[in-house]
Coordinates of C-alpha atoms in Angstrom, one line a residue:
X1 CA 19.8 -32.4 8.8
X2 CA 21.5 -30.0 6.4
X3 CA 23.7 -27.4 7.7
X4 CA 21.1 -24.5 6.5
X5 CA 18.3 -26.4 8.6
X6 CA 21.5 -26.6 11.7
X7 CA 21.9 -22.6 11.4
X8 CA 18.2 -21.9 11.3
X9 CA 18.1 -23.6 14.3
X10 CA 20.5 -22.2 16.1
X11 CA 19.6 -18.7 15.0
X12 CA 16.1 -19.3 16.6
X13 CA 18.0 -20.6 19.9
X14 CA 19.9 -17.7 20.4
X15 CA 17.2 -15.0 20.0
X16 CA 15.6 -16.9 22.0
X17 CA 18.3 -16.2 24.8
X18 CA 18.4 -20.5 25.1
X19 CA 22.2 -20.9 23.4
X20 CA 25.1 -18.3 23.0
X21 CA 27.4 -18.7 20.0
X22 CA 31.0 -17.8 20.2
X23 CA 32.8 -17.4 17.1
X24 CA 35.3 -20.8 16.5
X25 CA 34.4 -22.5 19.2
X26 CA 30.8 -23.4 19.2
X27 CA 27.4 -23.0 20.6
X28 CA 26.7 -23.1 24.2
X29 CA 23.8 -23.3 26.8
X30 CA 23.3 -19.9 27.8
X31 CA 23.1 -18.9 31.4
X32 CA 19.5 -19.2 32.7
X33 CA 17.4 -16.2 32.7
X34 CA 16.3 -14.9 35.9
X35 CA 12.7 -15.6 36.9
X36 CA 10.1 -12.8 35.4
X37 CA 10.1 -9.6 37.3
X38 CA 5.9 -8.9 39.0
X39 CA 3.8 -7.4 36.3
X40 CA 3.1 -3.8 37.1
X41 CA -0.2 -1.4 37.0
X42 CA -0.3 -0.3 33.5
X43 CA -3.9 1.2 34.1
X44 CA -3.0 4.8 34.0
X45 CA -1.4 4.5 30.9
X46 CA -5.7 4.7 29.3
X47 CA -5.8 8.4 31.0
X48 CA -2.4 9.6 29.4
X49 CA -3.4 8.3 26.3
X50 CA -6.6 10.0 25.9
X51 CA -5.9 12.9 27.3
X52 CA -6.1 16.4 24.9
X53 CA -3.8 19.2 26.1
X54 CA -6.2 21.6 23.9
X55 CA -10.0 21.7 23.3
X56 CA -10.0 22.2 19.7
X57 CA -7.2 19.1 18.7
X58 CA -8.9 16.0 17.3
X59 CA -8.2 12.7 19.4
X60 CA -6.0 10.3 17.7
X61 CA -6.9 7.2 17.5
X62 CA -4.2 4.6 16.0
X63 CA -7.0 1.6 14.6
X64 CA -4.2 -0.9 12.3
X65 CA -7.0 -3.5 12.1
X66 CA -7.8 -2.6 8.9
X67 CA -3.8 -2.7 7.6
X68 CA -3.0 -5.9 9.4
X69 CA -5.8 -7.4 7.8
X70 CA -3.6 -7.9 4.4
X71 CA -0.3 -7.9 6.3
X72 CA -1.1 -10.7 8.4
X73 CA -0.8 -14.1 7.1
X74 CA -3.7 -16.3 7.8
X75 CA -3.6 -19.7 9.4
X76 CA -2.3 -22.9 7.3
X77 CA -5.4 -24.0 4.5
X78 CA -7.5 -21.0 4.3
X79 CA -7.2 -19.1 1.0
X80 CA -5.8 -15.5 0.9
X81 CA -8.2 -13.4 -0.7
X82 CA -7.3 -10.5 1.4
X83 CA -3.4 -10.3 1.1
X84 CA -2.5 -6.6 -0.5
X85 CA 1.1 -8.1 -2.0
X86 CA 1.9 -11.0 -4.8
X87 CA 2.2 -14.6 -3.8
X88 CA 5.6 -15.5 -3.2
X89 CA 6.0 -17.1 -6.7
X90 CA 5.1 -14.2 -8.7
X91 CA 7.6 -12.1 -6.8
X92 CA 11.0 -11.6 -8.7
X93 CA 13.0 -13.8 -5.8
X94 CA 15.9 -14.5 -8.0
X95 CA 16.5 -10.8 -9.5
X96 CA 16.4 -9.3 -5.7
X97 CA 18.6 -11.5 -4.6
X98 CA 21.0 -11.4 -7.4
X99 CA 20.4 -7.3 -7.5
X100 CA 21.3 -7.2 -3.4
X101 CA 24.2 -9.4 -3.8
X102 CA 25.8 -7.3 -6.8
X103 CA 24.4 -4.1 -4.6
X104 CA 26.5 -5.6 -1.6
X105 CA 29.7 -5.3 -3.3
X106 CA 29.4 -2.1 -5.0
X107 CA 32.4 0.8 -3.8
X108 CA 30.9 2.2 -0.9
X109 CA 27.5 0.2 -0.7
X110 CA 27.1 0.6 3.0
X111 CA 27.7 4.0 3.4
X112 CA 25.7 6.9 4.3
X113 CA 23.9 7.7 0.9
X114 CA 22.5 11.3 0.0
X115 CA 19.5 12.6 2.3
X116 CA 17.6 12.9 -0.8
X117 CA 18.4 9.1 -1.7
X118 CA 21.1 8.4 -4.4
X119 CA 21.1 10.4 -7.7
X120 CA 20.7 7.3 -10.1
X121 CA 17.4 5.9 -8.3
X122 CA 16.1 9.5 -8.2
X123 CA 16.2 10.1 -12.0
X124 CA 15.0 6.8 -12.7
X125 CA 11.2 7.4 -10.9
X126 CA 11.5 11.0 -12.4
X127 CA 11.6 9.6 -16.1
X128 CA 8.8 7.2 -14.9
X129 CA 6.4 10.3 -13.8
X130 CA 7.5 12.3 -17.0
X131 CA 6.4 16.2 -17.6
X132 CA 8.8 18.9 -16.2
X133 CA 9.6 16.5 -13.4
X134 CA 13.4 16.1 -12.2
X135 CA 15.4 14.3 -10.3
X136 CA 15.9 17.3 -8.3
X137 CA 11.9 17.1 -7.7
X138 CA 12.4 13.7 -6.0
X139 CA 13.2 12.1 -2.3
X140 CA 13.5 8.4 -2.0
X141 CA 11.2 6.8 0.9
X142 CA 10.8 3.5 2.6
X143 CA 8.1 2.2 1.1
X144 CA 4.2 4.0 -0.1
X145 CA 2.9 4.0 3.7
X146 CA 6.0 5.8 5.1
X147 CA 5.6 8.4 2.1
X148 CA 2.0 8.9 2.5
X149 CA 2.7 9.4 6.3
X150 CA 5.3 12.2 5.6
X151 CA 3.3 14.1 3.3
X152 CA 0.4 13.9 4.9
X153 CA 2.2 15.2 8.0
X154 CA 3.7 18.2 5.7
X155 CA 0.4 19.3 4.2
X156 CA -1.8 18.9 7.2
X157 CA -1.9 20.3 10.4
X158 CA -3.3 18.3 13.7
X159 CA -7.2 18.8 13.4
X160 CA -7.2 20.2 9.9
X161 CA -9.7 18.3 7.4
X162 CA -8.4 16.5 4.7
X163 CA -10.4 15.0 1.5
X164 CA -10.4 11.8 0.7
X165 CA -11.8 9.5 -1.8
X166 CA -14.7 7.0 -0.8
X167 CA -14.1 4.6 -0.5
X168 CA -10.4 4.3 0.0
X169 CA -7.7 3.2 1.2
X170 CA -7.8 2.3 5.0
X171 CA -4.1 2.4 5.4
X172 CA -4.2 6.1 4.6
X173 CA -7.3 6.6 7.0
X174 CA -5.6 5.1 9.8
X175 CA -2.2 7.4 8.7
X176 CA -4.9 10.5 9.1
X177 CA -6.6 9.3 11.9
X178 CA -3.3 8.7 13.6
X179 CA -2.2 12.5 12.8
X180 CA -5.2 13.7 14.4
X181 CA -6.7 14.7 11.0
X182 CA -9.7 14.6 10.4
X183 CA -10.9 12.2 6.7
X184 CA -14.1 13.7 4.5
X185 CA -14.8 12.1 2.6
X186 CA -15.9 12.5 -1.8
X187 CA -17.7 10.3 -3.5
X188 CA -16.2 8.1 -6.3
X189 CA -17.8 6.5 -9.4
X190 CA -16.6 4.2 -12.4
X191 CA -14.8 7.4 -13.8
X192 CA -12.9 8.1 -10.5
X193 CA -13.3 11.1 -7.8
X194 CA -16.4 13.3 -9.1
X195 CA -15.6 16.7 -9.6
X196 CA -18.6 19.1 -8.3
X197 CA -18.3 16.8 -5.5
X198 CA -14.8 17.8 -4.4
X199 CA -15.0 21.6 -5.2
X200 CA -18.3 21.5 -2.8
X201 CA -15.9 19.4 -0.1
X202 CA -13.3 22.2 -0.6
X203 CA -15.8 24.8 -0.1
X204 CA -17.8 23.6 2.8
X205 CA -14.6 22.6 4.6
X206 CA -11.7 25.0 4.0
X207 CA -9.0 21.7 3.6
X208 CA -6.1 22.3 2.3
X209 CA -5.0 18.4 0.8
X210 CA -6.8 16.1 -1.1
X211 CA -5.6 12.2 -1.2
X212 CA -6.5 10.4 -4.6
X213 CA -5.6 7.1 -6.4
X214 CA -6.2 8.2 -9.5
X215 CA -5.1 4.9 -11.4
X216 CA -6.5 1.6 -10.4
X217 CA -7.9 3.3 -7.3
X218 CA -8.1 1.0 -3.9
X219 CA -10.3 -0.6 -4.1
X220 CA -13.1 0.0 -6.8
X221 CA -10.0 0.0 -9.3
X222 CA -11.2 2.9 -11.0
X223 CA -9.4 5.4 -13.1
X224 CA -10.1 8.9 -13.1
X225 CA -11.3 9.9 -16.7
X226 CA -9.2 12.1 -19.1
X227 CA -12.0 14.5 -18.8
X228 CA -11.4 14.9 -15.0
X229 CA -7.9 14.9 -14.7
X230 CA -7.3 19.2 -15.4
X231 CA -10.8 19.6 -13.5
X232 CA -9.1 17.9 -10.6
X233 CA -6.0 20.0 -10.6
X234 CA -8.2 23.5 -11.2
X235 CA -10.3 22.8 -8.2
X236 CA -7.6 22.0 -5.9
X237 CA -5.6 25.4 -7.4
X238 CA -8.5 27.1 -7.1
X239 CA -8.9 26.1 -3.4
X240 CA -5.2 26.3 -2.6
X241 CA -4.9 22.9 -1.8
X242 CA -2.6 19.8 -2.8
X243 CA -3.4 16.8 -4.2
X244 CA -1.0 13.6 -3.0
X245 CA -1.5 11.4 -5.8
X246 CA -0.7 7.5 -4.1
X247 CA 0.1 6.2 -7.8
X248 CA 0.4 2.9 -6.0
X249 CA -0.4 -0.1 -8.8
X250 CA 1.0 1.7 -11.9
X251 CA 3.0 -1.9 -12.4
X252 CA 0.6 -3.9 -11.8
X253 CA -1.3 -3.2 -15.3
X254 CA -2.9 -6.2 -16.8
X255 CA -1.9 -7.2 -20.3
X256 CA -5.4 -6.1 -22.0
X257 CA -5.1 -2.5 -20.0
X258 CA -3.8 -0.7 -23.3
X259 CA -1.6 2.4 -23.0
X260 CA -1.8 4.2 -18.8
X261 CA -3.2 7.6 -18.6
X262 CA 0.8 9.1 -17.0
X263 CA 0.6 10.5 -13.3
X264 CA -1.4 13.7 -12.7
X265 CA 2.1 14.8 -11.6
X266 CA 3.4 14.8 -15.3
X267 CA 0.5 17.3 -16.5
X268 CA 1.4 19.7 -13.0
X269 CA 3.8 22.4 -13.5
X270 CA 2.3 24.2 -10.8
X271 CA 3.5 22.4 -7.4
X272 CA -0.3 21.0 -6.6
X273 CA 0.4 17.3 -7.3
X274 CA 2.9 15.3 -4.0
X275 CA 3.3 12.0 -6.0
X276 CA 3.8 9.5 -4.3
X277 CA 5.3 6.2 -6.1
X278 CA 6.7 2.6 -5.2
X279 CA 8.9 -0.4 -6.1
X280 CA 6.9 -2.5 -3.3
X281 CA 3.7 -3.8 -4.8
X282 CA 5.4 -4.9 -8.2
X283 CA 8.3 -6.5 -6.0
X284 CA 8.2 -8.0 -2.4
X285 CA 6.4 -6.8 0.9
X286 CA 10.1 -6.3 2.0
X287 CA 11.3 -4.5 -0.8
X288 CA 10.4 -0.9 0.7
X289 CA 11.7 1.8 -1.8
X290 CA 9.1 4.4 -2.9
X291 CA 9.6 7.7 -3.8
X292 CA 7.6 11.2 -3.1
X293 CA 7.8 14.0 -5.9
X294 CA 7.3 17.7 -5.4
X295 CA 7.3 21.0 -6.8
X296 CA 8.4 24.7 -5.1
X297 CA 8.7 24.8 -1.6
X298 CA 6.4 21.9 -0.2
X299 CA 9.9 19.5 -1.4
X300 CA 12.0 21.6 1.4
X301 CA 8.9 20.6 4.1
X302 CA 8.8 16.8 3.0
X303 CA 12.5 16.8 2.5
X304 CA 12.8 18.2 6.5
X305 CA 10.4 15.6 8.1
X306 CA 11.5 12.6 6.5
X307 CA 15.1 13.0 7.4
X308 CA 13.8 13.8 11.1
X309 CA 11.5 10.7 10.9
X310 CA 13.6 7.9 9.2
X311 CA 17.5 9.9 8.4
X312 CA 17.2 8.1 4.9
X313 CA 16.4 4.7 3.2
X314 CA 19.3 2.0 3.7
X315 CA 21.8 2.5 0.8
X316 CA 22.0 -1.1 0.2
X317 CA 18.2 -1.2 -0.4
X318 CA 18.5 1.8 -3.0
X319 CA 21.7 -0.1 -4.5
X320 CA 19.9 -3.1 -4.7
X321 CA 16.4 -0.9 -6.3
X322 CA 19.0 0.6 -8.7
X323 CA 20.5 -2.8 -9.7
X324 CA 16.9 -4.7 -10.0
X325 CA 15.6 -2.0 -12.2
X326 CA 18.3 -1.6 -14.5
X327 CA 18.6 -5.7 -15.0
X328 CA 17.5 -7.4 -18.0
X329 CA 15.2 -9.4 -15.3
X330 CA 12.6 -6.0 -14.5
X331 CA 11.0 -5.9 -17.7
X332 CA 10.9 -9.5 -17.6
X333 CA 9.3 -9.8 -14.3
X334 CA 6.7 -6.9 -15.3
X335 CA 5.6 -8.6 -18.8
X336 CA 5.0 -12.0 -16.6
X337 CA 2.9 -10.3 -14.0
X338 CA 0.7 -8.5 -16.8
X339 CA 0.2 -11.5 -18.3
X340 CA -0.8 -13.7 -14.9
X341 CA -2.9 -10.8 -13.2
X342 CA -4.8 -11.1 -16.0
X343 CA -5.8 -14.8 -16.0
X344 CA -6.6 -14.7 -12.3
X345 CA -8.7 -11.6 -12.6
X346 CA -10.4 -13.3 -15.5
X347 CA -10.5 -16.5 -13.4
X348 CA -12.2 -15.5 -10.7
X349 CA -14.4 -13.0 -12.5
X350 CA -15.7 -15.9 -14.1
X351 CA -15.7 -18.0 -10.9
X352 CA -17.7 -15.3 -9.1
X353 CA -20.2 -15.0 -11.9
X354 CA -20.8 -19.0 -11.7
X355 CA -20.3 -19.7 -8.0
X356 CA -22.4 -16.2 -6.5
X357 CA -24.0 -14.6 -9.4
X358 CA -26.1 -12.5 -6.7
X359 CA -22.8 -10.7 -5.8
X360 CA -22.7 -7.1 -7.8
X361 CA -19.5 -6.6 -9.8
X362 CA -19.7 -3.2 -11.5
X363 CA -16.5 -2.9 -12.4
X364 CA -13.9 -5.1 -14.2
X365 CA -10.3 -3.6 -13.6
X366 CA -7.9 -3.5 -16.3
X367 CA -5.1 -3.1 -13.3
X368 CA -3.8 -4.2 -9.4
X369 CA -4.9 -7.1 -7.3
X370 CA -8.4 -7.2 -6.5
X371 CA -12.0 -7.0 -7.2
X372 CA -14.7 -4.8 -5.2
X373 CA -18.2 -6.8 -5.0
X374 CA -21.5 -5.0 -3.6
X375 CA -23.2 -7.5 -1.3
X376 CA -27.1 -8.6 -1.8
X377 CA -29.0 -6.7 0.0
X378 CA -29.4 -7.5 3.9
X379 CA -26.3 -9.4 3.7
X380 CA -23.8 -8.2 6.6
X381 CA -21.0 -8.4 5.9
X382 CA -19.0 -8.8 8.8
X383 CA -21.2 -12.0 9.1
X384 CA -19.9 -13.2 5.9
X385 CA -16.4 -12.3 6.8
X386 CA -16.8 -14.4 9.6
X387 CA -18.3 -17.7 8.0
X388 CA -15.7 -17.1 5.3
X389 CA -13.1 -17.5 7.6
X390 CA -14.6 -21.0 9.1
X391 CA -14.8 -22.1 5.4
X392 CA -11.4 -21.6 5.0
X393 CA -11.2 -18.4 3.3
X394 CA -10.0 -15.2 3.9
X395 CA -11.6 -11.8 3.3
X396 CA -11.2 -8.0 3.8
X397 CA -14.8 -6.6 4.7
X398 CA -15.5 -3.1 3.3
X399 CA -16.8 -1.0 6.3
X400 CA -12.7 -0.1 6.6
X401 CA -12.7 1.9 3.1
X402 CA -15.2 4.4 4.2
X403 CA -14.7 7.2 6.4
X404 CA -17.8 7.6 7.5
X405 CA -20.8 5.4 7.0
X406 CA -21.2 3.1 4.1
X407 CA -24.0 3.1 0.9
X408 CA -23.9 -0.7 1.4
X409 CA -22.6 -3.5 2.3
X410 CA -18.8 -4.6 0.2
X411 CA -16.2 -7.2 0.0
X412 CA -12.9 -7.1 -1.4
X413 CA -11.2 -10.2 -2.7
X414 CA -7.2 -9.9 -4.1
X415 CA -6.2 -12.5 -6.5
X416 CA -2.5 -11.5 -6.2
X417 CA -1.6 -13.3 -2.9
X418 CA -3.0 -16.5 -3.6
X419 CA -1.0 -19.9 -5.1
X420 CA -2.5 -20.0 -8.7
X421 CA -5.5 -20.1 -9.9
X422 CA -6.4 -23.6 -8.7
X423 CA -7.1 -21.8 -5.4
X424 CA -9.4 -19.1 -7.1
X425 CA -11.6 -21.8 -8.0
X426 CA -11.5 -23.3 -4.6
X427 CA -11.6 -19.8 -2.4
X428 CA -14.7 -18.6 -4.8
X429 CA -16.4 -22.2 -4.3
X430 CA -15.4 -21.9 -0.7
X431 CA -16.8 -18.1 -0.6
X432 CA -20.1 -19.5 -1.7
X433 CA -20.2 -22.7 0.9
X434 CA -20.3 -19.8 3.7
X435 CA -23.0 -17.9 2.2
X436 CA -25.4 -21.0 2.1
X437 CA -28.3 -20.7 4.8

């Protein structure tokens, strides 16, 4: 055995409490661990947990089905057509590691850095959102789910409304739900959120935040239109409300996507756009460094919770963010996912088209990871979710993306977690196996 296959093993013996290591002398058995105490009654814990100290607070209800769903690796042979992050060989593996081991040995790498994250990684996501936007504007997070989390926890009080696109996200619904807020959602078409829609949602509901995607928007991959985008901002102005933009895929464009609309935050000089932006998606599931971005007063609020939430993001990970981006490697990395997202959407557009021609595809995406197909018509499609799953395929139903009840049945398939596109063939063919009668 090698010595790396020898340390693995180890490693895995000692958490497992089985061998103790001692530093120049070896590894030993470790001293048997004493026999299981009696399990307890953890019954009352279902009262406590449901109980609401006031009449008018919204229960919380913590559902992460929907999230683990593309965090969750499935079991050996079945196709992942519901992972949300790129396949290990279209992450940049080399350029992290090289950027963490040059990060490692910078003058003061493991310190404590600046609460508001260090000043270099700051002004580098500013200059990416553009418009009047500083450094000064901008907090570094751990990763798009922790930053959605804090602002919605800034903007939102327990049992307040909030508007949300549908369908969305499910990771944000569950962050809401979790809050005790309560989602409402506003309809969205091939042109993004729709406007009279929203200002009626605003007006029937007195909310106070709005959460949008409004590039490559999870998971119909719409962008909101240029017409939209100052309509968007009025209403919420007009309604004294925020908007937290989740500019989540921005580097994850396609190679025939053309110039990007820039973030609603760059066209904002009035503090109603939180931005919210991330490193993870373009990088590894384990490369968390985001960043929120905020005008006026709300900055001081986010600025407050996240520090009494998470202190700050580990300086070596910000070193590290600082030393991938600024590497000859990112724009490297970025030009060869363009290129490859492209020839699996294309693959398994034309796979779909061939294989399940029944399945409605209104809209081709020019940007992210996935495709969003309307089912025929009395297919169910937790049904097909199942029967996927036996044909050795893996997919993410769309009931989760809806806050309240669905206009029909959905799938969503990614085509960024999978091996190439040898397996879109097979996951599509597969796909159509468990649909046969």
């Amino acid at each position: 055995m090698s010595p790396v296959t020898v340390s693995r093993a180890l490693a895995q013996l000692t958490a497992e409490g089985l061998v103790v290591t001692r530093p120049g002398a070896g590894a030993f058995r470790a001293t048997p661990r004493p026999e299981a105490a009696a399990t307890g009654d953890t019954s009352w814990q279902e009262v406590a947990l449901s109980a609401d100290g006031a009449v008018d607070v919204v229960p919380r209800t913590v559902d992460a089905s929907a999230v683990l769903a593309t965090l969750a690796a499935p079991p050996p042979g079945v196709i992942e057509f519901n992972g949300g992050y790129l396949h290990p060989s279209l992450q940049p593996e080399r350029a992290m590691a090289a950027a963490l081991s040059r990060a490692g040995r910078r003058p003061g790498a493991w310190g404590r850095p600046p609460m508001e994250g260090l000043p270099e990684l700051r002004e580098w996501f500013a200059r990416g959102i553009g418009g009047a936007v500083t450094a000064a504007d901008v907090l570094i997070s751990a990763g798009g789910q922790t930053a959605l989390t804090t602002a919605l926890r800034a903007l939102a009080p327990p049992g307040a409304p909030v508007l949300v696109e549908s369908p969305t996200y499910p990771g944000m619904l569950a962050i809401a739900r979790a809050a005790g807020l309560r989602p409402v959602p506003v309809p969205v078409d091939a042109d993004g959120v729709r406007p009279a829609l929203l200002a009626d949602a605003f007006h029937a509901t007195g909310a106070r935040v709005f959460v949008c995607q409004p590039l490559f928007q999870n998971p119909t991959g719409a962008v909101l239109a240029p017409a939209r985008r100052p309509e968007i901002l009025r209403i919420a102005r007009d309604a004294g409300a925020f908007v937290i933009e989740d500019d989540f895929v921005r580097r994850l464009v396609h190679e025939d996507a053309g110039p990007l609309p820039p973030p609603l935050a760059a066209d904002d000089p009035d503090g109603v756009v939180v931005h919210v932006g991330s490193l993870t998606k373009a990088t590894s599931p384990s490369f968390r460094v985001s960043a929120l971005a905020a005008h006026g007063p709300v900055l001081e609020r986010l600025r407050a919770i996240q520090v009494v939430d998470t202190f700050f993001v580990p300086r070596p990970l910000q070193e590290a963010a600082l030393e991938l981006v600024g590497s000859p490697a990112w724009p490297r990395h970025l030009r060869a996912i363009s290129a490859e997202l492209k020839t699996r959407r294309d693959t398994m557009t034309a796979a779909l088209r061939l294989q399940l021609p029944d399945f409605s595809l209104p809209h081709i995406p020019s940007g992210g990871y996935h495709l969003w197909l309307r089912l025929p018509a009395g297919t169910e499609e937790q049904s097909l979710t199942t029967a996927a799953l036996r044909a050795g395929v893996a997919l993410t139903p769309g009931r989760p993306y809806f806050s309240a009840e669905p206009p029909a049945a959905h799938i969503r398939l990614s085509f960024a977690a999978v091996a190439g596109t040898g397996e879109i063939t097979e996951g599509v063919r597969r796909l159509r196996a468990a649909c046969a009668p």
